[in-house]
Coordinates of C-alpha atoms and ligand atoms in Angstrom, one line a residue:
M2 CA -9.8 -21.9 -11.4
A3 CA -10.4 -20.1 -14.6
E4 CA -8.0 -20.6 -17.5
G5 CA -4.9 -18.5 -17.1
A6 CA -5.6 -17.9 -13.5
R7 CA -2.8 -18.2 -11.0
R8 CA -2.5 -18.8 -7.3
I9 CA -0.8 -15.9 -5.7
Y10 CA 0.5 -15.7 -2.1
L11 CA 1.4 -12.3 -0.7
T12 CA 2.6 -11.4 2.8
T13 CA 3.5 -8.5 5.1
P14 CA 6.0 -8.7 7.9
I15 CA 4.3 -9.8 11.1
Y16 CA 4.6 -6.8 13.4
Y17 CA 6.0 -6.8 16.9
V18 CA 3.4 -6.2 19.5
N19 CA 5.7 -4.1 21.7
D20 CA 3.9 -0.9 20.5
R21 CA 1.0 0.5 18.6
P22 CA 1.0 0.5 14.8
H23 CA 2.3 3.5 13.0
I24 CA 2.5 4.7 9.4
G25 CA 5.4 2.4 8.5
H26 CA 3.3 -0.7 9.4
A27 CA 0.3 0.7 7.5
Y28 CA 2.6 1.3 4.4
T29 CA 3.9 -2.2 4.0
S30 CA 0.5 -3.7 4.5
L31 CA -1.0 -1.2 2.1
A32 CA 1.4 -2.2 -0.7
A33 CA 0.5 -5.9 -0.2
D34 CA -3.2 -5.1 -0.1
V35 CA -3.1 -3.2 -3.3
L36 CA -1.3 -6.0 -5.1
A37 CA -3.7 -8.6 -3.6
R38 CA -6.7 -6.6 -4.8
W39 CA -5.1 -6.1 -8.2
H40 CA -4.5 -9.8 -8.7
R41 CA -8.1 -10.6 -7.6
L42 CA -9.4 -8.0 -10.1
D43 CA -7.3 -9.8 -12.7
G44 CA -9.0 -13.1 -12.0
H45 CA -6.3 -14.8 -9.9
E46 CA -6.8 -16.7 -6.7
V47 CA -5.0 -14.8 -3.9
F48 CA -4.0 -15.6 -0.4
F49 CA -3.0 -12.4 1.5
L50 CA -1.5 -12.8 4.9
T51 CA -0.6 -10.4 7.7
G52 CA -0.3 -10.7 11.5
T53 CA 1.7 -10.1 14.6
D54 CA 5.0 -11.3 16.0
E55 CA 4.4 -11.9 19.6
H56 CA 7.4 -13.8 21.1
G57 CA 10.9 -12.8 22.0
Q58 CA 12.7 -10.7 24.5
K59 CA 11.6 -7.3 23.2
V60 CA 7.9 -8.2 23.6
E61 CA 8.5 -9.8 26.9
K62 CA 10.2 -6.6 28.1
A63 CA 7.4 -4.4 26.8
A64 CA 4.9 -6.6 28.7
Q65 CA 6.9 -6.3 31.9
E66 CA 7.1 -2.6 31.5
A67 CA 3.3 -2.5 31.1
G68 CA 3.0 -4.6 34.2
M69 CA 1.2 -7.3 32.3
D70 CA 1.4 -11.0 31.7
P71 CA 2.9 -11.4 28.2
Q72 CA -0.1 -13.3 26.8
A73 CA -2.6 -10.7 28.0
F74 CA -0.3 -8.0 26.7
T75 CA 0.1 -9.5 23.3
D76 CA -3.7 -10.1 23.1
Q77 CA -4.2 -6.4 23.6
V78 CA -1.6 -5.0 21.3
S79 CA -2.3 -7.5 18.5
E80 CA -5.8 -6.2 18.5
H81 CA -4.5 -2.7 17.5
F82 CA -3.0 -4.3 14.4
R83 CA -6.3 -6.0 13.5
E84 CA -8.0 -2.7 14.0
L85 CA -5.5 -1.0 11.7
A86 CA -6.2 -3.6 9.0
R87 CA -10.0 -3.0 9.3
R88 CA -9.7 0.8 9.2
M89 CA -7.2 0.7 6.3
N90 CA -9.6 -1.5 4.4
F91 CA -7.0 -4.3 4.1
S92 CA -8.3 -7.4 2.4
N93 CA -6.1 -9.9 4.2
D94 CA -7.4 -13.5 4.1
D95 CA -5.9 -14.4 7.4
F96 CA -4.3 -12.8 10.4
I97 CA -1.7 -14.9 12.1
R98 CA -0.4 -14.5 15.6
T99 CA 2.7 -16.4 16.6
T100 CA 1.2 -17.4 20.0
E101 CA -1.4 -19.5 18.2
E102 CA -1.3 -23.3 18.6
R103 CA -1.1 -23.8 14.8
H104 CA 2.1 -21.8 14.7
K105 CA 3.8 -23.5 17.6
R106 CA 3.0 -26.8 15.9
A107 CA 4.6 -25.5 12.6
C108 CA 7.8 -24.2 14.4
T109 CA 8.2 -27.5 16.2
A110 CA 7.8 -29.5 13.0
L111 CA 10.3 -27.3 11.1
W112 CA 12.8 -27.6 13.9
Q113 CA 12.5 -31.3 14.0
E114 CA 12.9 -31.5 10.3
L115 CA 16.1 -29.4 10.5
V116 CA 17.4 -31.7 13.2
R117 CA 16.5 -34.8 11.2
R118 CA 18.5 -33.4 8.3
G119 CA 21.5 -32.6 10.5
E120 CA 21.2 -28.8 10.1
I121 CA 21.1 -28.0 13.8
Y122 CA 23.7 -28.6 16.5
L123 CA 24.1 -27.6 20.1
G124 CA 26.9 -25.2 21.0
H125 CA 27.6 -22.1 22.9
Y126 CA 26.9 -18.5 21.9
E127 CA 29.0 -15.6 23.0
G128 CA 28.6 -12.2 21.4
W129 CA 26.6 -9.1 20.9
Y130 CA 22.8 -9.0 20.8
A131 CA 20.4 -6.1 20.2
V132 CA 17.0 -6.7 21.8
R133 CA 15.4 -3.9 19.9
D134 CA 16.4 -5.5 16.6
E135 CA 16.2 -9.0 18.0
A136 CA 19.5 -9.6 16.2
F137 CA 23.1 -10.8 16.7
Y138 CA 25.9 -8.6 15.6
G139 CA 29.6 -9.1 14.9
E140 CA 32.1 -6.9 16.7
D141 CA 33.1 -5.4 13.4
E142 CA 29.5 -4.2 12.7
L143 CA 29.2 -2.2 15.8
V144 CA 29.6 1.6 16.2
E145 CA 30.9 3.2 19.3
R146 CA 29.3 6.3 20.8
D147 CA 30.1 7.9 24.2
G148 CA 31.9 4.7 25.3
R149 CA 29.0 2.5 24.5
K150 CA 28.5 0.1 21.6
Y151 CA 25.5 0.2 19.2
A152 CA 24.2 -1.9 16.3
P153 CA 24.3 -0.2 12.9
S154 CA 20.5 0.5 13.4
G155 CA 21.4 2.5 16.5
A156 CA 20.0 -0.1 18.8
P157 CA 22.0 -0.7 22.0
V158 CA 23.7 -4.1 22.2
E159 CA 24.4 -6.3 25.2
W160 CA 26.9 -9.1 25.6
V161 CA 25.2 -12.5 25.6
R162 CA 26.9 -15.8 26.7
E163 CA 24.7 -18.9 26.8
P164 CA 24.3 -22.4 25.5
S165 CA 22.6 -22.2 22.1
Y166 CA 21.5 -24.3 19.2
F167 CA 23.0 -23.3 15.9
F168 CA 21.7 -23.6 12.4
R169 CA 24.5 -24.5 9.8
L170 CA 24.0 -21.3 7.8
S171 CA 27.7 -21.4 6.8
A172 CA 26.9 -24.4 4.6
W173 CA 24.3 -22.5 2.5
G174 CA 26.2 -19.7 1.0
E175 CA 26.7 -21.2 -2.4
R176 CA 23.1 -22.4 -2.7
L177 CA 21.9 -18.9 -1.8
L178 CA 24.2 -17.3 -4.4
K179 CA 22.8 -19.7 -7.0
L180 CA 19.3 -18.8 -5.9
Y181 CA 20.0 -15.1 -6.5
E182 CA 21.7 -15.8 -9.7
E183 CA 19.0 -18.0 -11.2
N184 CA 16.2 -15.6 -10.0
P185 CA 17.4 -12.1 -10.8
D186 CA 14.2 -10.7 -9.3
F187 CA 14.4 -12.7 -6.1
V188 CA 15.3 -9.5 -4.2
L189 CA 13.8 -6.2 -5.5
P190 CA 14.6 -3.4 -5.9
A191 CA 17.8 -4.3 -7.8
G192 CA 20.1 -2.1 -5.5
R193 CA 19.1 -4.1 -2.5
R194 CA 19.9 -7.3 -4.3
N195 CA 23.5 -6.3 -4.6
E196 CA 23.6 -5.6 -0.9
V197 CA 22.4 -9.1 -0.1
I198 CA 24.8 -10.8 -2.5
S199 CA 27.8 -9.0 -1.0
F200 CA 26.7 -10.0 2.4
V201 CA 26.5 -13.7 1.4
R202 CA 29.8 -13.5 -0.6
A203 CA 31.6 -12.2 2.4
G204 CA 30.9 -15.5 4.1
L205 CA 28.2 -16.7 6.4
Q206 CA 28.6 -17.9 10.0
D207 CA 26.4 -20.4 11.7
L208 CA 23.4 -18.8 13.2
S209 CA 22.4 -19.0 16.9
I210 CA 18.7 -20.1 16.9
S211 CA 17.8 -20.6 20.5
R212 CA 18.0 -18.6 23.7
T213 CA 18.1 -19.7 27.4
S214 CA 18.0 -16.4 29.2
F215 CA 14.2 -15.8 29.0
R216 CA 11.1 -17.9 28.5
W217 CA 8.8 -16.1 26.1
G218 CA 9.0 -18.2 23.0
V219 CA 8.4 -21.6 21.4
P220 CA 10.2 -24.3 23.5
V221 CA 12.9 -26.2 21.6
P222 CA 11.6 -29.8 21.1
G223 CA 13.3 -32.1 23.5
D224 CA 15.1 -29.3 25.3
P225 CA 12.6 -27.0 26.9
G226 CA 15.3 -25.0 28.7
H227 CA 15.7 -23.3 25.3
V228 CA 13.2 -21.2 23.4
M229 CA 13.6 -20.7 19.7
Y230 CA 15.2 -17.6 18.4
V231 CA 12.4 -15.2 17.6
W232 CA 13.3 -14.7 14.0
L233 CA 13.2 -18.5 13.3
D234 CA 9.8 -18.5 15.0
A235 CA 8.6 -15.4 13.2
L236 CA 9.7 -16.3 9.6
T237 CA 7.9 -19.7 10.0
N238 CA 4.6 -17.8 10.1
Y239 CA 4.6 -17.7 6.3
I240 CA 4.3 -21.5 6.1
T241 CA 2.2 -22.0 9.2
A242 CA -0.6 -20.0 7.6
V243 CA -0.6 -22.3 4.5
G244 CA -0.9 -25.4 6.7
Y245 CA 2.7 -26.5 7.4
P246 CA 3.6 -29.2 8.4
D247 CA 0.5 -30.6 6.6
T248 CA 1.7 -30.2 3.0
G249 CA -1.6 -31.8 1.9
A250 CA -3.6 -28.9 3.3
P251 CA -5.6 -27.0 0.7
R252 CA -3.7 -23.8 1.3
W253 CA -0.3 -25.4 0.9
R254 CA -0.9 -25.0 -2.9
F255 CA -0.1 -21.3 -2.4
W256 CA 3.5 -22.1 -1.3
P257 CA 6.0 -20.7 -2.4
A258 CA 5.0 -17.2 -1.6
D259 CA 5.0 -14.8 -4.6
V260 CA 6.1 -11.7 -2.7
H261 CA 7.2 -11.1 0.9
F262 CA 6.8 -7.4 1.4
V263 CA 9.2 -6.1 3.9
G264 CA 11.0 -2.9 5.0
K265 CA 14.7 -2.6 4.1
D266 CA 15.5 -3.1 7.9
I267 CA 14.6 -6.8 7.8
L268 CA 15.8 -7.7 4.3
R269 CA 18.6 -9.9 5.5
F270 CA 16.3 -12.1 7.6
H271 CA 14.0 -12.6 4.6
A272 CA 16.5 -12.9 1.8
V273 CA 19.3 -14.8 3.5
Y274 CA 18.1 -16.7 6.6
W275 CA 14.6 -17.6 5.5
P276 CA 15.5 -19.2 2.1
A277 CA 18.4 -21.0 3.8
F278 CA 16.0 -22.4 6.5
L279 CA 13.5 -23.5 3.9
M280 CA 16.0 -25.1 1.5
A281 CA 17.6 -26.9 4.5
A282 CA 14.2 -28.3 5.4
G283 CA 13.7 -29.5 1.8
L284 CA 11.1 -26.8 1.1
E285 CA 11.0 -24.3 -1.8
P286 CA 12.2 -20.8 -1.1
P287 CA 9.8 -17.8 -1.7
R288 CA 9.7 -16.3 -5.2
R289 CA 10.5 -12.7 -4.2
V290 CA 11.4 -10.5 -1.3
F291 CA 10.6 -6.8 -2.0
A292 CA 12.3 -4.4 0.4
H293 CA 10.8 -1.0 0.4
G294 CA 12.3 2.2 1.8
W295 CA 11.9 4.2 5.0
W296 CA 9.6 7.0 5.8
T297 CA 10.7 10.0 7.7
N298 CA 8.3 12.6 9.1
E299 CA 8.7 16.1 7.8
G300 CA 12.4 15.4 7.3
Q301 CA 13.0 13.7 10.7
K302 CA 13.5 10.1 11.6
I303 CA 10.3 8.7 13.1
S304 CA 10.8 7.6 16.7
K305 CA 8.9 7.5 19.9
S306 CA 11.5 9.5 21.7
L307 CA 11.2 12.3 19.2
G308 CA 7.4 12.1 19.7
N309 CA 6.8 12.3 16.0
V310 CA 5.2 8.9 15.4
I311 CA 2.5 9.2 12.7
D312 CA -0.8 7.5 13.7
P313 CA -2.4 6.2 10.5
L314 CA -5.8 6.3 12.2
A315 CA -5.5 10.0 12.9
L316 CA -4.5 10.6 9.3
I317 CA -7.5 8.8 8.0
E318 CA -9.7 10.8 10.3
T319 CA -8.3 14.1 9.0
Y320 CA -7.9 13.4 5.3
G321 CA -10.1 10.3 4.6
L322 CA -8.9 6.8 4.0
D323 CA -8.5 6.7 0.2
P324 CA -6.5 10.0 -0.1
V325 CA -4.1 8.5 2.5
R326 CA -3.8 5.2 0.6
F327 CA -3.3 7.1 -2.6
F328 CA -0.7 9.4 -1.2
L329 CA 1.5 6.7 0.3
L330 CA 1.9 4.9 -3.0
R331 CA 1.9 7.9 -5.3
E332 CA 4.3 10.2 -3.5
V333 CA 7.4 8.0 -3.2
P334 CA 8.7 5.4 -5.7
F335 CA 8.2 2.1 -4.0
G336 CA 11.6 0.9 -2.9
Q337 CA 13.0 4.3 -2.1
D338 CA 13.0 6.3 1.1
G339 CA 10.4 9.0 1.4
D340 CA 9.4 11.9 3.5
F341 CA 5.9 12.3 4.9
S342 CA 4.6 15.8 4.7
R343 CA 1.1 17.0 5.3
R344 CA 1.6 19.7 2.7
A345 CA 2.5 17.1 0.1
L346 CA -0.5 15.0 1.1
I347 CA -2.9 17.9 0.8
A348 CA -1.4 18.9 -2.6
R349 CA -2.0 15.4 -4.0
L350 CA -5.5 15.3 -2.6
N351 CA -6.5 18.7 -3.9
N352 CA -4.8 18.6 -7.3
E353 CA -4.9 15.0 -8.4
L354 CA -7.9 13.5 -6.6
A355 CA -10.3 16.4 -6.3
N356 CA -9.3 18.4 -9.4
D357 CA -8.0 16.0 -11.9
L358 CA -10.1 12.9 -11.3
G359 CA -13.0 14.2 -9.2
N360 CA -13.8 17.2 -11.5
L361 CA -13.4 15.1 -14.6
A362 CA -16.1 12.7 -13.4
Q363 CA -18.3 15.5 -12.1
R364 CA -18.1 17.5 -15.3
T365 CA -18.8 14.6 -17.6
L366 CA -21.5 13.0 -15.6
S367 CA -23.3 16.3 -15.0
L368 CA -23.4 16.9 -18.7
I369 CA -24.9 13.5 -19.3
Q370 CA -27.5 14.2 -16.5
R371 CA -28.5 17.5 -18.0
H372 CA -28.2 17.0 -21.7
C373 CA -28.7 13.3 -22.3
D374 CA -31.6 12.7 -20.0
A375 CA -29.3 11.0 -17.5
R376 CA -28.9 8.2 -20.0
L377 CA -25.6 6.8 -21.1
P378 CA -25.2 7.7 -24.8
E379 CA -24.8 4.9 -27.4
R380 CA -21.3 4.2 -28.7
A381 CA -20.8 6.0 -32.0
P382 CA -18.2 5.1 -34.6
P383 CA -15.1 6.7 -33.1
T384 CA -13.3 9.6 -34.8
G385 CA -9.5 9.8 -34.8
S386 CA -9.7 12.0 -31.8
D387 CA -11.9 9.5 -29.9
R388 CA -9.5 6.7 -30.8
E389 CA -6.6 8.4 -29.3
L390 CA -8.3 8.6 -25.9
L391 CA -9.9 5.2 -26.0
D392 CA -6.6 3.5 -27.0
A393 CA -4.8 5.2 -24.2
A394 CA -7.4 4.0 -21.7
A395 CA -7.6 0.5 -23.1
A396 CA -3.8 0.2 -22.8
L397 CA -4.0 0.8 -19.0
P398 CA -4.7 -2.7 -17.8
G399 CA -1.8 -4.3 -19.7
R400 CA 0.6 -1.5 -18.6
L401 CA -0.4 -1.8 -15.0
R402 CA -0.2 -5.6 -15.1
A403 CA 3.5 -5.3 -16.2
L404 CA 4.3 -2.5 -13.7
L405 CA 2.6 -4.2 -10.7
D406 CA 4.3 -7.4 -11.5
R407 CA 7.4 -5.5 -10.4
Q408 CA 5.6 -3.7 -7.5
A409 CA 6.1 -0.3 -9.3
F410 CA 3.0 1.2 -7.7
H411 CA 4.1 4.8 -8.2
E412 CA 4.7 4.2 -12.0
A413 CA 1.3 2.5 -12.2
L414 CA -0.4 5.5 -10.7
E415 CA 1.6 7.8 -13.0
Q416 CA 0.3 5.9 -16.0
V417 CA -3.3 6.2 -14.8
W418 CA -2.8 10.0 -14.2
A419 CA -1.4 10.4 -17.7
V420 CA -4.7 9.2 -19.0
V421 CA -6.7 11.3 -16.5
R422 CA -4.8 14.4 -17.7
L423 CA -5.4 13.3 -21.3
C424 CA -9.2 13.1 -20.6
N425 CA -9.1 16.6 -19.1
A426 CA -7.2 18.1 -22.0
W427 CA -9.6 16.3 -24.4
I428 CA -12.8 17.5 -22.8
D429 CA -11.4 21.1 -22.9
R430 CA -10.6 20.6 -26.6
E431 CA -13.8 18.9 -27.6
K432 CA -16.1 21.2 -25.6
P433 CA -19.1 19.0 -25.4
W434 CA -21.1 21.7 -23.7
A435 CA -20.7 23.9 -26.8
L436 CA -22.0 21.1 -29.1
R437 CA -25.4 20.9 -27.4
R438 CA -27.1 23.0 -30.0
S439 CA -24.7 22.8 -33.0
D440 CA -24.1 19.0 -33.0
P441 CA -26.0 17.1 -30.3
A442 CA -25.0 13.7 -31.8
R443 CA -21.3 14.6 -31.5
M444 CA -21.9 15.9 -28.0
A445 CA -23.3 12.5 -27.0
A446 CA -20.4 10.7 -28.7
V447 CA -17.8 12.8 -26.9
L448 CA -19.5 12.1 -23.5
R449 CA -19.7 8.4 -24.3
T450 CA -16.0 8.3 -25.1
L451 CA -15.2 10.1 -21.8
H452 CA -17.4 7.7 -20.0
D453 CA -15.7 4.7 -21.5
A454 CA -12.3 6.1 -20.6
M455 CA -13.4 6.8 -17.0
R456 CA -14.7 3.3 -16.6
V457 CA -11.3 1.9 -17.3
I458 CA -9.7 4.5 -15.0
A459 CA -12.1 3.7 -12.1
T460 CA -11.7 0.0 -12.7
V461 CA -7.9 -0.1 -12.5
L462 CA -7.8 2.3 -9.5
Q463 CA -10.1 0.0 -7.4
P464 CA -7.1 -1.7 -5.7
F465 CA -5.7 1.6 -4.6
M466 CA -8.9 3.4 -3.5
P467 CA -11.6 0.7 -3.1
D468 CA -14.3 2.8 -1.5
S469 CA -14.0 5.9 -3.7
M470 CA -13.7 3.9 -6.9
A471 CA -16.8 1.8 -5.9
R472 CA -18.6 5.1 -5.7
M473 CA -17.2 6.3 -9.0
L474 CA -18.3 3.0 -10.7
D475 CA -21.8 3.4 -9.1
Q476 CA -22.0 6.8 -10.6
L477 CA -20.8 5.5 -14.0
G478 CA -23.6 2.9 -13.8
V479 CA -21.2 -0.1 -13.9
P480 CA -22.9 -3.0 -12.2
P481 CA -20.9 -4.8 -9.4
E482 CA -20.3 -7.9 -11.5
A483 CA -18.8 -5.8 -14.4
R484 CA -15.9 -4.2 -12.4
T485 CA -13.2 -6.7 -13.1
L486 CA -10.4 -6.2 -15.7
A487 CA -12.0 -9.0 -17.9
A488 CA -15.4 -7.2 -17.8
L489 CA -13.9 -4.2 -19.5
A490 CA -14.1 -6.1 -22.8
A491 CA -17.9 -5.8 -22.7
P492 CA -19.2 -2.2 -23.3
L493 CA -22.1 -1.0 -21.2
P494 CA -25.4 -0.7 -23.1
G495 CA -26.4 2.7 -24.3
G496 CA -29.5 4.1 -22.6
L497 CA -28.4 2.9 -19.2
V498 CA -29.9 5.4 -16.6
L499 CA -27.1 7.0 -14.5
P500 CA -27.6 8.2 -11.0
P501 CA -26.9 11.9 -10.3
P502 CA -23.2 12.5 -9.7
A503 CA -21.8 13.6 -6.3
P504 CA -18.3 14.8 -5.5
L505 CA -15.8 11.9 -5.1
F506 CA -13.2 13.8 -3.1
R507 CA -13.3 16.8 -0.9
K508 CA -10.6 19.4 -1.0
I509 CA -8.8 20.3 2.2
Q510 CA -8.6 24.1 2.6
D511 CA -6.7 24.5 5.8
Q512 CA -2.9 25.0 5.7
P513 CA -0.8 22.6 7.8
A514 CA 0.9 24.0 10.8
Ligands
ME8_610 O1 10.6 -6.2 12.2 N1 9.1 3.4 7.2 O2 8.5 -6.1 13.1 P1 8.3 -4.5 13.3 C1 8.7 2.3 6.4 N2 8.5 -8.6 13.8 N3 8.3 1.2 7.0 C2 8.4 1.0 8.3 C3 8.9 2.0 9.1 C4 9.2 3.3 8.5 N4 9.6 4.3 9.2 N5 8.8 1.6 10.4 C5 8.4 0.3 10.3 C6 9.6 -6.7 12.7 N6 8.1 -0.1 9.1 C7 9.5 -8.2 12.8 C8 9.1 -8.8 11.5 S1 8.5 -10.8 9.8 C9 8.7 -12.5 9.8 C10 9.0 -10.3 11.4 C11 7.6 -1.4 8.6 O3 7.1 -4.3 14.1 C12 8.5 -2.1 7.6 O4 7.8 -3.0 6.9 O5 9.6 -3.9 13.8 C13 9.4 -2.8 8.6 O6 10.1 -3.9 8.0 C14 8.4 -3.3 9.6 O7 7.5 -2.2 9.7 C15 9.0 -3.7 10.9 O8 8.0 -4.0 11.8

């Protein structure tokens, strides 16, 4: 690895294969993808993992409803998530399925290690369970509606009574609190951290980690009448993929994970249970869990019964992939809830992509084509006004590095757009087209300054919009090997022949229904 390079491990949740992917799944994976691409651009070695969660009662039920054998069913639905990853241009290095042999092996080994360390005991579970959430709930957490009890998520609950293995979670409260205290950014955003701390402070109960009432899961070693609780199975995927239990495997060097990206619905599993399981097995906990917010659709909760599920593939079809990728991370501060609206997407596409960025490139590059013989002008000694623009652009990589280290995608994009707007204001002020006759040398210098600023913009935007920014960099004449952050230090040679520009983004004219 190059000097200063780090190993970075990023994950998405593994998605249940009870249903097709929707915008929420695309969103979490997109955030992880952008960060993975960013770190690669910055010279780091990245391992980016996504996959599918295929065991448990919920999936078994969905298979039964589809009249299919659970393995055949999960094979089919899991493929939709792979397809989503391809169509969204996700750069995941692996795609894990919990029905794979390597994963069963890891779950078995982790279980045995927990047994060896006295962290698991056999008991009896009696209490409420919500299949939709695959979660146990205490009586005091439930809400009653029309004489029926529901989980706080709105999922129906059922009374479960069965023999069960337990994990001694109650013994890990202090260690967890110490973990949060020593690592203030372990849970982000900060508001969610407090939520986790209060939950742990209120006292933890031992956790039921096996079920006997159905079969679709990893069998408990030595007691095959039990299958492992689907969340113990699912969380283990993050270490399976890096080779567990073979801690000598090359990928094991990526552990602990740098960021587990999750939705706020599954924060407790990742920020409480998971680090407890790991510490109990003598393994390091992850470095961070980032819980993002929830999307609604035009103001309404997204649900199958309301028939308003947003299909990411249909969105890409209508608006193009990169505008969708851009919109999702630009529109809503990462960590907060957001509302999906077509009107807002179209506004971002037309104003920020087509006008602000697309026109800037088109204007500058057309002037170079026409008035500089399609050749990149030499750098001239910068004037004060050039300096202002060049400095703002040059500051972007450092600013973005700091913001993306906190997963502040929206702020990163805002910083880039501040420079895009500055370029537009600058070109209007400097009027290179008017200098053609009066001062051609200054015209060339102005165009070169804009070109240099745009190169930085296109370079740092690659993780967000890989295809469009590859096209922009082609038009700017930046060779493929000169598209990293480090390569920005070397200016392009003057005289470089630039290809004729073409529009980067197309405006959408039609009004949404
Ligand atoms: O929970 N807005 O899988 P899952 C934003 N298998 N994000 C959303 C969303 C919405 N409306 N709806 C879903 C599981 N998500 C488990 C995970 S991990 C070891 C096991 C995203 O298919 C968000 O990331 O129910 C949420 O956490 C995830 O999808 C839930 O996916």
